[in-house]
XYZ file of C-alpha atoms in Angstrom:
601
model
C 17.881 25.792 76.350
C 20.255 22.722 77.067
C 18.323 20.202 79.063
C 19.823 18.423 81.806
C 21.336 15.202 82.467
C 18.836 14.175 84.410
C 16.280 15.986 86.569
C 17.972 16.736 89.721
C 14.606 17.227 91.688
C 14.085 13.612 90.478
C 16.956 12.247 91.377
C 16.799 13.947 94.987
C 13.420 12.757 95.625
C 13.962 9.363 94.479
C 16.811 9.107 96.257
C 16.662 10.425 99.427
C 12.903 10.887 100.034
C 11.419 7.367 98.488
C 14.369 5.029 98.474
C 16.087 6.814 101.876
C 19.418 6.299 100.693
C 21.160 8.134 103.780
C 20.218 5.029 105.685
C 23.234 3.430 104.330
C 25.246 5.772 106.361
C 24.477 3.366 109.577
C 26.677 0.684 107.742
C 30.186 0.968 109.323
C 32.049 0.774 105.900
C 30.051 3.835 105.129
C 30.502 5.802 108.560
C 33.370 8.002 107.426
C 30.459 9.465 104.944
C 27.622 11.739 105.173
C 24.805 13.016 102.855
C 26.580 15.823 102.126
C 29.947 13.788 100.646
C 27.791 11.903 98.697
C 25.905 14.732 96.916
C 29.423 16.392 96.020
C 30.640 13.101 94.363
C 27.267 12.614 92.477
C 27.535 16.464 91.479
C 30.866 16.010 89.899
C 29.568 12.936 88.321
C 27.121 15.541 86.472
C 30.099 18.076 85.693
C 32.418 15.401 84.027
C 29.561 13.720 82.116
C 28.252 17.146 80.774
C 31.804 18.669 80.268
C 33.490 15.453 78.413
C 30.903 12.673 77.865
C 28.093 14.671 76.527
C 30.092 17.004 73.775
C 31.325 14.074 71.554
C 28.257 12.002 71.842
C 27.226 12.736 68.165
C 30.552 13.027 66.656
C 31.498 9.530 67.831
C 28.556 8.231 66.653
C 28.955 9.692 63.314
C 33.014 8.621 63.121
C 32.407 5.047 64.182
C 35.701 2.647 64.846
C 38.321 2.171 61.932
C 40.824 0.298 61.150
C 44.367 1.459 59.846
C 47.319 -0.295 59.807
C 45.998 -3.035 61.715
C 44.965 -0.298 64.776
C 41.462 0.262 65.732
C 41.058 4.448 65.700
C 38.803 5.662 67.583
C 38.024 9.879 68.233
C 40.188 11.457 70.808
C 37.583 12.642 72.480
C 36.587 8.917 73.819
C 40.022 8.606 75.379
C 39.599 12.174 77.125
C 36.494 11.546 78.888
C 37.819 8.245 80.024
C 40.459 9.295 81.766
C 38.710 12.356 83.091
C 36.431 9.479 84.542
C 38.710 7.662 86.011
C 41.375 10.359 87.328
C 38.052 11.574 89.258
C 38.108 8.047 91.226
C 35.319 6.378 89.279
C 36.247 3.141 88.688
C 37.418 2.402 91.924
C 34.759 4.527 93.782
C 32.912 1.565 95.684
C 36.075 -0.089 96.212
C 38.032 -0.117 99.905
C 40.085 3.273 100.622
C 43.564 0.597 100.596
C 42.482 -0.095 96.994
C 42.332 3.549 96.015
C 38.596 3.534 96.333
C 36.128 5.943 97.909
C 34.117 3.134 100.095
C 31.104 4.367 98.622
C 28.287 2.482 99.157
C 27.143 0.956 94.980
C 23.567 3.330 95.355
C 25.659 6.422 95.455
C 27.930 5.106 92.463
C 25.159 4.144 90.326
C 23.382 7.505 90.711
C 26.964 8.735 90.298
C 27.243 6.568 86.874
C 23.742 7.606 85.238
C 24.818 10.562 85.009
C 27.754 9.324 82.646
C 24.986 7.077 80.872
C 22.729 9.709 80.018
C 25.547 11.760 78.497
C 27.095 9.210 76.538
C 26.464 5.331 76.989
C 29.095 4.128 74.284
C 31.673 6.144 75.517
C 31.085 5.214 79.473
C 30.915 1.081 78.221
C 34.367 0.853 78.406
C 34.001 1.919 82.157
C 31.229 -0.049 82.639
C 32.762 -3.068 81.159
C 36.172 -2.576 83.151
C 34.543 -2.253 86.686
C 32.523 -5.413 85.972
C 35.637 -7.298 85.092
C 37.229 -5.652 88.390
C 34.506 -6.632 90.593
C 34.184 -10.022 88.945
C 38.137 -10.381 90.038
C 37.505 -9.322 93.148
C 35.038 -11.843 93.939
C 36.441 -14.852 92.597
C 40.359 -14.116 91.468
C 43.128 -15.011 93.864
C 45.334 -12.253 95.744
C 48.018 -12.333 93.070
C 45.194 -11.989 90.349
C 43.818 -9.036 92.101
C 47.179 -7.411 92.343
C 48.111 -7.955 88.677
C 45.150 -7.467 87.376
C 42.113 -5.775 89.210
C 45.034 -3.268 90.570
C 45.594 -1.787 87.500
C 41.630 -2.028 86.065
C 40.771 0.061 89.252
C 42.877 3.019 88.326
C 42.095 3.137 84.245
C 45.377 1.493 83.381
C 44.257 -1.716 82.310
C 40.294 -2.262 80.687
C 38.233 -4.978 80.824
C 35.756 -7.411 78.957
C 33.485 -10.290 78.933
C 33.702 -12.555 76.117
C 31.361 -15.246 76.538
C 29.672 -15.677 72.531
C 31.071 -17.351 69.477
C 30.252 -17.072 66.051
C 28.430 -19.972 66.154
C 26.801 -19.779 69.434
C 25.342 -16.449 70.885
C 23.597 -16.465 73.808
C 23.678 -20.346 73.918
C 26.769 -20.777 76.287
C 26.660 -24.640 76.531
C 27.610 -24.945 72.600
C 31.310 -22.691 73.552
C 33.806 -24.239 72.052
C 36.762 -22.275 72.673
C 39.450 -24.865 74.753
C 41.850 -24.290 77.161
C 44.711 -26.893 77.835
C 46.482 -27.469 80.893
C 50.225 -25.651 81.175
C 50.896 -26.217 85.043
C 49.455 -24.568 87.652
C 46.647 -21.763 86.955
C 48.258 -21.338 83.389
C 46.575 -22.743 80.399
C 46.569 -22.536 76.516
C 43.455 -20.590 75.204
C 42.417 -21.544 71.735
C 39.090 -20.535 69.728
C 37.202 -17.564 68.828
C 35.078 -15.106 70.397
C 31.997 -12.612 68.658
C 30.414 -9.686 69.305
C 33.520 -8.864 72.571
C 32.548 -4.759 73.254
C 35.725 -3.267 73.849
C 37.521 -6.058 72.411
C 40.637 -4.058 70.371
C 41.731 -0.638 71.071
C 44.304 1.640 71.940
C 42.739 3.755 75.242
C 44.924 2.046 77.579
C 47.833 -0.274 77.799
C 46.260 -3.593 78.306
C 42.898 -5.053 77.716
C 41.734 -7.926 80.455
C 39.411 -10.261 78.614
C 37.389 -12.004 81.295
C 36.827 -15.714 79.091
C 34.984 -18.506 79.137
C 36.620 -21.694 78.060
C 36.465 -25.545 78.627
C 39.301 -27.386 79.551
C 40.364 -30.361 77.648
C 38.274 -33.486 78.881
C 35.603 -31.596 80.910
C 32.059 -32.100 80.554
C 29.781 -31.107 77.931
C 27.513 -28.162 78.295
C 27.910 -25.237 80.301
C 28.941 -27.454 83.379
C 32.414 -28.154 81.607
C 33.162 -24.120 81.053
C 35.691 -22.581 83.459
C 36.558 -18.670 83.282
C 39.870 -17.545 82.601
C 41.550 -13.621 82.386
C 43.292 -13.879 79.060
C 45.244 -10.211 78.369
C 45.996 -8.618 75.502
C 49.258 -8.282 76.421
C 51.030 -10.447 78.975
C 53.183 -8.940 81.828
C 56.769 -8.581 82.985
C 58.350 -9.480 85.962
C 57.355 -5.695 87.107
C 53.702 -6.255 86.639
C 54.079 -4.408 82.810
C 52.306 -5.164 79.794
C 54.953 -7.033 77.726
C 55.082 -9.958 75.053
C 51.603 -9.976 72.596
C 49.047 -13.085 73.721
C 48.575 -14.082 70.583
C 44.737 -12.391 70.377
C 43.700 -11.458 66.884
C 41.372 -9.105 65.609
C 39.094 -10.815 63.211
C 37.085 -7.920 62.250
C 35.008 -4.701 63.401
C 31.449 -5.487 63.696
C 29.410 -1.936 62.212
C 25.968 -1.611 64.355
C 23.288 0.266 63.814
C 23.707 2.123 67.106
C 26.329 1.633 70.064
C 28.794 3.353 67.250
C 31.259 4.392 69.920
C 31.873 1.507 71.899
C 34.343 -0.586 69.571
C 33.014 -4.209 68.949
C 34.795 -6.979 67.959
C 35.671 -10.557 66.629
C 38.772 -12.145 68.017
C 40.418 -15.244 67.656
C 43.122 -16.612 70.896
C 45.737 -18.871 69.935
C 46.052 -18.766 66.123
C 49.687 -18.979 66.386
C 48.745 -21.665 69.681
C 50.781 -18.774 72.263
C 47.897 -17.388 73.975
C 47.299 -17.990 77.938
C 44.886 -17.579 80.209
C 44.670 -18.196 83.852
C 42.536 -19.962 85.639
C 40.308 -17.590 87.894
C 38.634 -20.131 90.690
C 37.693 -23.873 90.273
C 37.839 -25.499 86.860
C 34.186 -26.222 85.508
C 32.396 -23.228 87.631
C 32.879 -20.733 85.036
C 29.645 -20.132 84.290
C 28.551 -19.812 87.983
C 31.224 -17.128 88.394
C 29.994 -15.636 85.357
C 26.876 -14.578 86.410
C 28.801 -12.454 88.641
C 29.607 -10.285 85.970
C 26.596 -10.897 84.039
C 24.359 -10.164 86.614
C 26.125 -7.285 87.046
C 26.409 -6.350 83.736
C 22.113 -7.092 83.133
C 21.214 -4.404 85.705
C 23.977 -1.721 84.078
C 21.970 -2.747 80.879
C 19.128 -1.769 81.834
C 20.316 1.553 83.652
C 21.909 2.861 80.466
C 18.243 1.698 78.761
C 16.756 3.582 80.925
C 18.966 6.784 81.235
C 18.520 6.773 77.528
C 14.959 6.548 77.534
C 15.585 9.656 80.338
C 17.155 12.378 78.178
C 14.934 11.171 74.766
C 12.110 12.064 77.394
C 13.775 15.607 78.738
C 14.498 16.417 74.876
C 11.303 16.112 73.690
C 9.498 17.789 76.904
C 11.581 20.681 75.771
C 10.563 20.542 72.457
C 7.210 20.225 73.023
C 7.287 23.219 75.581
C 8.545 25.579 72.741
C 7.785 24.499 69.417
C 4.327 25.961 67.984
C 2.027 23.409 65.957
C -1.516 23.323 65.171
C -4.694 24.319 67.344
C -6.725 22.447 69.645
C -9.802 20.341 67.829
C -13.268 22.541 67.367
C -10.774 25.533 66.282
C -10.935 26.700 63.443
C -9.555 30.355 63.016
C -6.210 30.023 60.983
C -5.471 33.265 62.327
C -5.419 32.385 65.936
C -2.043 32.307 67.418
C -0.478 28.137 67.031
C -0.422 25.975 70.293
C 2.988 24.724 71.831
C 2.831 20.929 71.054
C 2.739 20.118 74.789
C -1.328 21.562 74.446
C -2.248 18.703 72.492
C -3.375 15.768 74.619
C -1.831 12.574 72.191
C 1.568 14.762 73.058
C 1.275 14.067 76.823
C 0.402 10.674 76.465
C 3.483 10.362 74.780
C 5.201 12.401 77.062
C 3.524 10.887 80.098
C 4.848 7.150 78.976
C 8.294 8.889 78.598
C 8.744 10.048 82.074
C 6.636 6.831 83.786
C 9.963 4.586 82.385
C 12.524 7.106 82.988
C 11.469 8.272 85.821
C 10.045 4.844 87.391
C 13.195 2.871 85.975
C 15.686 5.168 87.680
C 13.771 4.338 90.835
C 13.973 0.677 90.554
C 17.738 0.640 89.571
C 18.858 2.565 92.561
C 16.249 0.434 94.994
C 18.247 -2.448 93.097
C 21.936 -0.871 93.924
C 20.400 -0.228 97.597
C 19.487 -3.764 98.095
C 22.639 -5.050 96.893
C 23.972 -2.569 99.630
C 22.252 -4.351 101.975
C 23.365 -7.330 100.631
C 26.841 -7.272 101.657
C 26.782 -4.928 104.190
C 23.979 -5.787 106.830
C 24.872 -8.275 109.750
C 21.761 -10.220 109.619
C 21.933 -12.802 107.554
C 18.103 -12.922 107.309
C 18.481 -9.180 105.488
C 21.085 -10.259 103.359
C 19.215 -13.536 102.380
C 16.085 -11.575 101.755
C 18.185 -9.158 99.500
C 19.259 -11.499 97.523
C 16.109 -13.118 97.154
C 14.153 -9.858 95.836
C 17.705 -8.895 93.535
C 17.117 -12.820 91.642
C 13.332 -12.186 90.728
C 14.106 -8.206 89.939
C 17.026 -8.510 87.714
C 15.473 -9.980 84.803
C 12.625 -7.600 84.754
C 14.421 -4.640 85.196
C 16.646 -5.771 82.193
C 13.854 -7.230 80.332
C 11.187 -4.964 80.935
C 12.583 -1.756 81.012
C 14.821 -2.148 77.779
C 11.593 -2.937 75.998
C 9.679 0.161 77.651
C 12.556 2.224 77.558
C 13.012 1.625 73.316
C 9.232 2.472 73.123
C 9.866 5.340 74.779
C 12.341 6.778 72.874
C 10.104 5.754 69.951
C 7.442 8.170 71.535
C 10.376 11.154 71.763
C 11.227 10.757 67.923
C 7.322 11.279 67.558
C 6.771 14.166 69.450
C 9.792 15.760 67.268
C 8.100 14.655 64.122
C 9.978 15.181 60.986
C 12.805 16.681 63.245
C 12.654 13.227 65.217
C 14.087 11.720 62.304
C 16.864 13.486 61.418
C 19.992 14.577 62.939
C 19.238 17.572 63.464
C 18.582 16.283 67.031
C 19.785 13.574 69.319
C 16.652 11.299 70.085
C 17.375 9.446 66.810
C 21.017 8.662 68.028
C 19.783 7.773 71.293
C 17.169 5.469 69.361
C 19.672 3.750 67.791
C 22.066 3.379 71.162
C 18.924 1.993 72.751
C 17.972 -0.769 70.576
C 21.013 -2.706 71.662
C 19.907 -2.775 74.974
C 16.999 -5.614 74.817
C 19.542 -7.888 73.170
C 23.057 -7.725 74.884
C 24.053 -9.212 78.004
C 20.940 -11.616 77.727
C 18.103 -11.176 74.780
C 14.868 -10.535 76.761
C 13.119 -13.600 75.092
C 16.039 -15.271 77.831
C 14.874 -13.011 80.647
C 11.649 -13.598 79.929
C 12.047 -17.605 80.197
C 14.452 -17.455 83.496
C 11.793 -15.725 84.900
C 8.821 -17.836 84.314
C 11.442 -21.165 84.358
C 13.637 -20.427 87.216
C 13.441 -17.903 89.000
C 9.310 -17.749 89.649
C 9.261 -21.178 91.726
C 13.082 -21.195 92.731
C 14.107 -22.099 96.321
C 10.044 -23.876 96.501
C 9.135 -19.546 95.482
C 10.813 -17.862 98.016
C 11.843 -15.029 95.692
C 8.977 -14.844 94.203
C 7.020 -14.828 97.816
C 9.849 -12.132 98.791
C 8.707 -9.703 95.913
C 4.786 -10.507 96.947
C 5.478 -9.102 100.447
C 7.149 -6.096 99.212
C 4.626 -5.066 96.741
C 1.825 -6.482 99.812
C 3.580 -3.817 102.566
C 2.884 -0.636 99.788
C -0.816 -1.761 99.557
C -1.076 -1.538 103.189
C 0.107 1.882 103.514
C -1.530 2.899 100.754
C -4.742 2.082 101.777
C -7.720 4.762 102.768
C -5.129 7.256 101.140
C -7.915 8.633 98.341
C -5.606 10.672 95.852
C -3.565 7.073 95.589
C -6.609 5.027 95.315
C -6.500 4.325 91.415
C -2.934 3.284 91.472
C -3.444 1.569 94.825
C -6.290 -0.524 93.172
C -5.015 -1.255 89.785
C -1.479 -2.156 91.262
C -3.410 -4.998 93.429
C -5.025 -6.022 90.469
C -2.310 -7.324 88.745
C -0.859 -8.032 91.514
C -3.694 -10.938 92.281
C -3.349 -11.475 88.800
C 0.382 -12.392 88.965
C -0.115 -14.679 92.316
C -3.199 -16.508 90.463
C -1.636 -17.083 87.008
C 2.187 -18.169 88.398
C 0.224 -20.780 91.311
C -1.714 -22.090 88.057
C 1.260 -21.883 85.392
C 3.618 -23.835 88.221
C 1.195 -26.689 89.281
C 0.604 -27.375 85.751
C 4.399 -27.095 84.612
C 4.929 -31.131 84.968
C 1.799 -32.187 82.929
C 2.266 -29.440 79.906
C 6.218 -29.424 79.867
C 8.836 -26.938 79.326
C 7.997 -25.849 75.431
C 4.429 -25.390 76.171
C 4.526 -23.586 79.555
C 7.499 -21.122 78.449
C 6.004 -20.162 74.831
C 3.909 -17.312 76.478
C 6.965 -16.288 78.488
C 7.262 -12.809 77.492
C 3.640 -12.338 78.094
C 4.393 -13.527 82.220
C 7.585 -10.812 81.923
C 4.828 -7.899 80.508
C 2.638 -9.495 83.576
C 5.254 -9.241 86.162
C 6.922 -6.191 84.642
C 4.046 -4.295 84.833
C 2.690 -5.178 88.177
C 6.518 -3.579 89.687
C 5.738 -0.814 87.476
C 2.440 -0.330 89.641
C 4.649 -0.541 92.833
C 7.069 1.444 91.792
C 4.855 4.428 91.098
C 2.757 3.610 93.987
C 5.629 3.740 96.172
C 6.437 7.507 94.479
C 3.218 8.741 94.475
C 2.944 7.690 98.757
C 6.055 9.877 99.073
C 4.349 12.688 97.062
C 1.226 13.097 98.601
C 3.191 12.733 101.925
C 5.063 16.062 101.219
C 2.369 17.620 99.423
C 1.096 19.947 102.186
C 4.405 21.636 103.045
C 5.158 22.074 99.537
C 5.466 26.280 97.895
C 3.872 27.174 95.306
C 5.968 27.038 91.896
C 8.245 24.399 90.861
C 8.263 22.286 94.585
C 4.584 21.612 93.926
C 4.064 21.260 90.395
C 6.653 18.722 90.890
C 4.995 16.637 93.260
C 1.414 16.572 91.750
C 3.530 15.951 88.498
C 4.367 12.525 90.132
C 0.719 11.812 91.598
C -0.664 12.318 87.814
C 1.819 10.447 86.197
C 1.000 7.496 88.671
C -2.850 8.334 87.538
C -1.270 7.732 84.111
C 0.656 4.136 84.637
C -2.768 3.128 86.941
C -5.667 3.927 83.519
C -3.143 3.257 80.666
C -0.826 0.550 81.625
C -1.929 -1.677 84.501
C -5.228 -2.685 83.128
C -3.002 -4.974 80.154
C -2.562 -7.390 82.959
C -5.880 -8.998 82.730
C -5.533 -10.087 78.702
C -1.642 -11.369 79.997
C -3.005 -13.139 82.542
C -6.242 -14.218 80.193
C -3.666 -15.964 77.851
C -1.611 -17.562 80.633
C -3.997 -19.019 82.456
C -5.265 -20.436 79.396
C -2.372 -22.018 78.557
C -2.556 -20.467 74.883
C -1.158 -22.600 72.776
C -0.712 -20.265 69.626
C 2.840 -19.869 69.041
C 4.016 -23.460 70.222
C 1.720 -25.052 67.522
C 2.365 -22.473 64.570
C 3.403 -24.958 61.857
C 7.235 -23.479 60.846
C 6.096 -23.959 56.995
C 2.974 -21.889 57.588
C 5.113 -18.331 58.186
């Protein structure tokens, strides 16, 4: 049978019965709302993605971008589904009623949107791309800017990109070189070239908005000289219509290995020295306004990771629910009748680390989109500071961590297919591929992983870090004397100690061992950290689970629930005890991969 989207008892229980999303309703910009509204907009979320995301998922993947005639061709199909998406009010959704929006609060647009990710990330990037580049407008563009350019974005028009990396330059923004020179007022000449730009050339709607970094002539080195700029593909007439080229070139296709249908590019601005951008904010605070976007962009990373890792993990729990193989060990009798794969116990443990990310990741990305709700929508300024607080030490794990965990387990779901796994005959080897992007785009983790430990664990003297302590502190507390929690309860404070003892030690020592030795075991602190929220996470669920346990029916309701207690059983005996060897090799300030010798490889 066709497996879902997502599981909507899940989804329901995570939404409304851990996270309590409906409290958002007490916001006044939500007030004209009501559970109710926002179950029929998430619903339809589900109908589009199934009805025109999901169909084409394997035939875009197998008809990747083209070129002909100088025109990137992509399948119709992509095109369909996009404006399916954004006829439906999707890309304006979260945005003010006067700007065509629904008002909805970003929770009940992101559980709206994973939906569309489960279905069919490539396709849904050039949404995803486009309402980042809106929002990023929105917070730092001028009114005019808005009305040119965000206008048209919001309604599926216009589409949107970030295009940050050069050839020569990746992830290292401070070596951009592309230049922009002054042409009086916010207008300047864009010159240079941009790599690996997702959505970068196409023909799915009349202009593309490349959101740009650039550094004006004379301003400082490094990434304090780079200022942002929206540089179109097409400029506009006096009516607000795309008009005269902008002198953007398309270099070349770039053919991944997953990803297929989301077109990706090299360009080059100002070959023929006509291209313009303008100027969105102050000059040299690009990169500041950036993050915006990024940001952003890091935690809708990790979402489609995730969502991914989701439907590899409902695939293969189908599979292994109907497909005969083999007979449990000690049996002998060929002529007994063959087990369904979900018998054998190295199949759940496969299946159990499947549903532990998908499930546990979808958890933390809506908590994420809820605190962000909070963020900008709760009058006390001690809320919103705290919000912002727990979204700076979160991000990077929830983009870091969860790519990696949610790669591994689609890994496991090509495993539990077997031979099948690997071909395409069925999808998890597609949505294998599509994942592995994920831990390298829009930040590699290796970059998480040292913003964590570098910045983010002692910024404003820890406060962040002290803000995620409390949180994690609070769900001890009411976990504890509850017995059917009490290995996940235990483990989770664990690491937890672990975590506070190795980042005290790892900071006090930071000025004596220096940057290159303290952030060589980085990625071991993001496994650390990474797994200690897992513990929460699931500690949280399995709270809410044993809470509703005793009014639950027989059948589905409760299988569901004690589902959730075992699988935090699971993440408490085979994931949480790794802390103690990550925290073994921090504290010791291991210094095995600073003083490998680069000839000795």
């Amino acid at each position: 049978m066709a497996v879902p989207l997502i599981d909507p008892d899940d989804l329901a229980f995570t939404l409304w019965r851990v996270l309590g999303a409906d409290s958002l309703l007490a916001y006044p910009r939500f007030a004209d709302h009501d559970r109710e509204a926002f179950g029929q907009v998430i619903d339809t979320a589900r109908r589009i993605a199934e009805a025109k995301f999901l169909p084409h998922a394997a035939k875009s993947d197998a008809n990747e971008p083209r070129l002909e005639n100088g025109k990137v061709v992509l399948i119709p199909e992509i095109g369909e589904a996009l404006q399916a998406f954004a006829e439906a009010g999707f890309m304006a959704a979260h945005h003010d009623h006067d700007r065509g929006g629904m008002q909805l609060p970003w929770t009940i647009q992101q559980a709206a949107f994973a939906h569309f990710k489960a279905a069919n990330t490539p396709t849904v990037g050039y949404a995803f791309l486009t309402i980042a580049a809106a929002n990023l407008i929105h917070a730092h563009g001028t009114v005019e800017q808005q009305r040119l350019w965000m206008a048209p974005m919001l309604d599926g028009r216009f589409f949107g990109t970030m295009a940050l990396s050069e050839p020569h330059a990746g992830s290292s923004l401070s070596d951009v070189r592309t230049s922009a020179r002054p042409l009086g007022g916010e207008r300047y000449a864009i010159k240079g070239s941009k790599m690996w730009t997702s959505g970068g050339e196409h023909e799915l709607t009349r202009n593309i908005v490349h959101m740009t970094l650039a550094r004006i002539e004379g301003a400082p080195a490094g990434v304090k000289g780079l200022s942002l700029f929206i540089v179109p593909r097409y400029r506009l007439d006096e009516a607000g219509e795309p008009a005269a080229p902008n002198d953007i070139t398309l270099i070349g296709l770039n053919h991944k290995m997953g990803y297929r249908g989301t077109v990706n590019t090299a360009l080059a601005f100002g070959e023929n020295d006509d291209c313009v951008g303008w100027l969105v904010g102050e000059p040299n605070r690009g990169l500041a306004q950036m993050f915006h976007m990024m940001n952003e962009a890091r935690v809708g990373v990790a979402m489609g990771a995730i969502m991914l890792a989701y439907q590899g993990y409902l695939v293969s729990l189908d599979y292994a629910r109907t497909r005969p193989q083999g007979r449990h060990p000690g049996d002998k009798d060929p002529t007994t009748p063959q087990l369904a794969l979900i018998e054998h116990a190295d199949v759940r443990r496969m299946l159990l680390q499947q549903k532990a990310v998908a499930e546990g990741g979808l958890m933390l990305a809506l908590d994420l989109a809820m605190r962000i709700d909070r963020q900008h929508q709760d009058p006390d300024e001690t809320v919103r500071r705290r919000e912002t607080l727990l979204l700076d030490f979160l991000t990077p794990i929830i983009k870091a961590w969860f790519t990696d965990r949610a790669l591994e387990a689609n890994s496991n779901a090509i495993q539990v297919l077997g031979g099948y796994g690997y071909t395409r005959d069925y999808p998890v080897e597609r949505i294998y591929r599509d994942n592995r992007l994920n831990p390298i785009h829009e930040g590699a983790n290796a970059i998480q992983a040292i913003d964590l430990l570098g910045r983010k664990a002692g910024m404003a003297e820890g406060a962040a870090f002290a803000a995620v302590i409390d949180e994690i502190r609070a769900t001890l507390t009411a976990a504890d004397g509850r017995a059917e929690v009490e290995a996940i309860r235990r483990e989770t404070a664990d690491a937890l100690d672990r975590l506070v003892s190795v980042t005290a030690t790892l900071l006090k020592a930071a000025p004596e061992i220096g940057p290159v030795r303290l952030l060589a075991n980085a990625a071991a602190y993001m496994d650390l950290a990474g797994l200690t929220v897992f513990g929460w996470l699931w500690l949280r669920q399995a709270l809410a689970a044993l809470d509703d346990l005793p009014a639950a029916t027989e059948g589905r309701p409760r299988d569901f629930l004690l589902g959730k207690l075992h699988t935090a059983r699971y993440v408490a005996v085979w994931e949480l005890p790794r802390t103690a060897q990550h925290a073994a090799l921090l504290g010791a300030f291991d210094d095995t991969l600073a003083t490998m010798g680069e000839a000795w490889f």
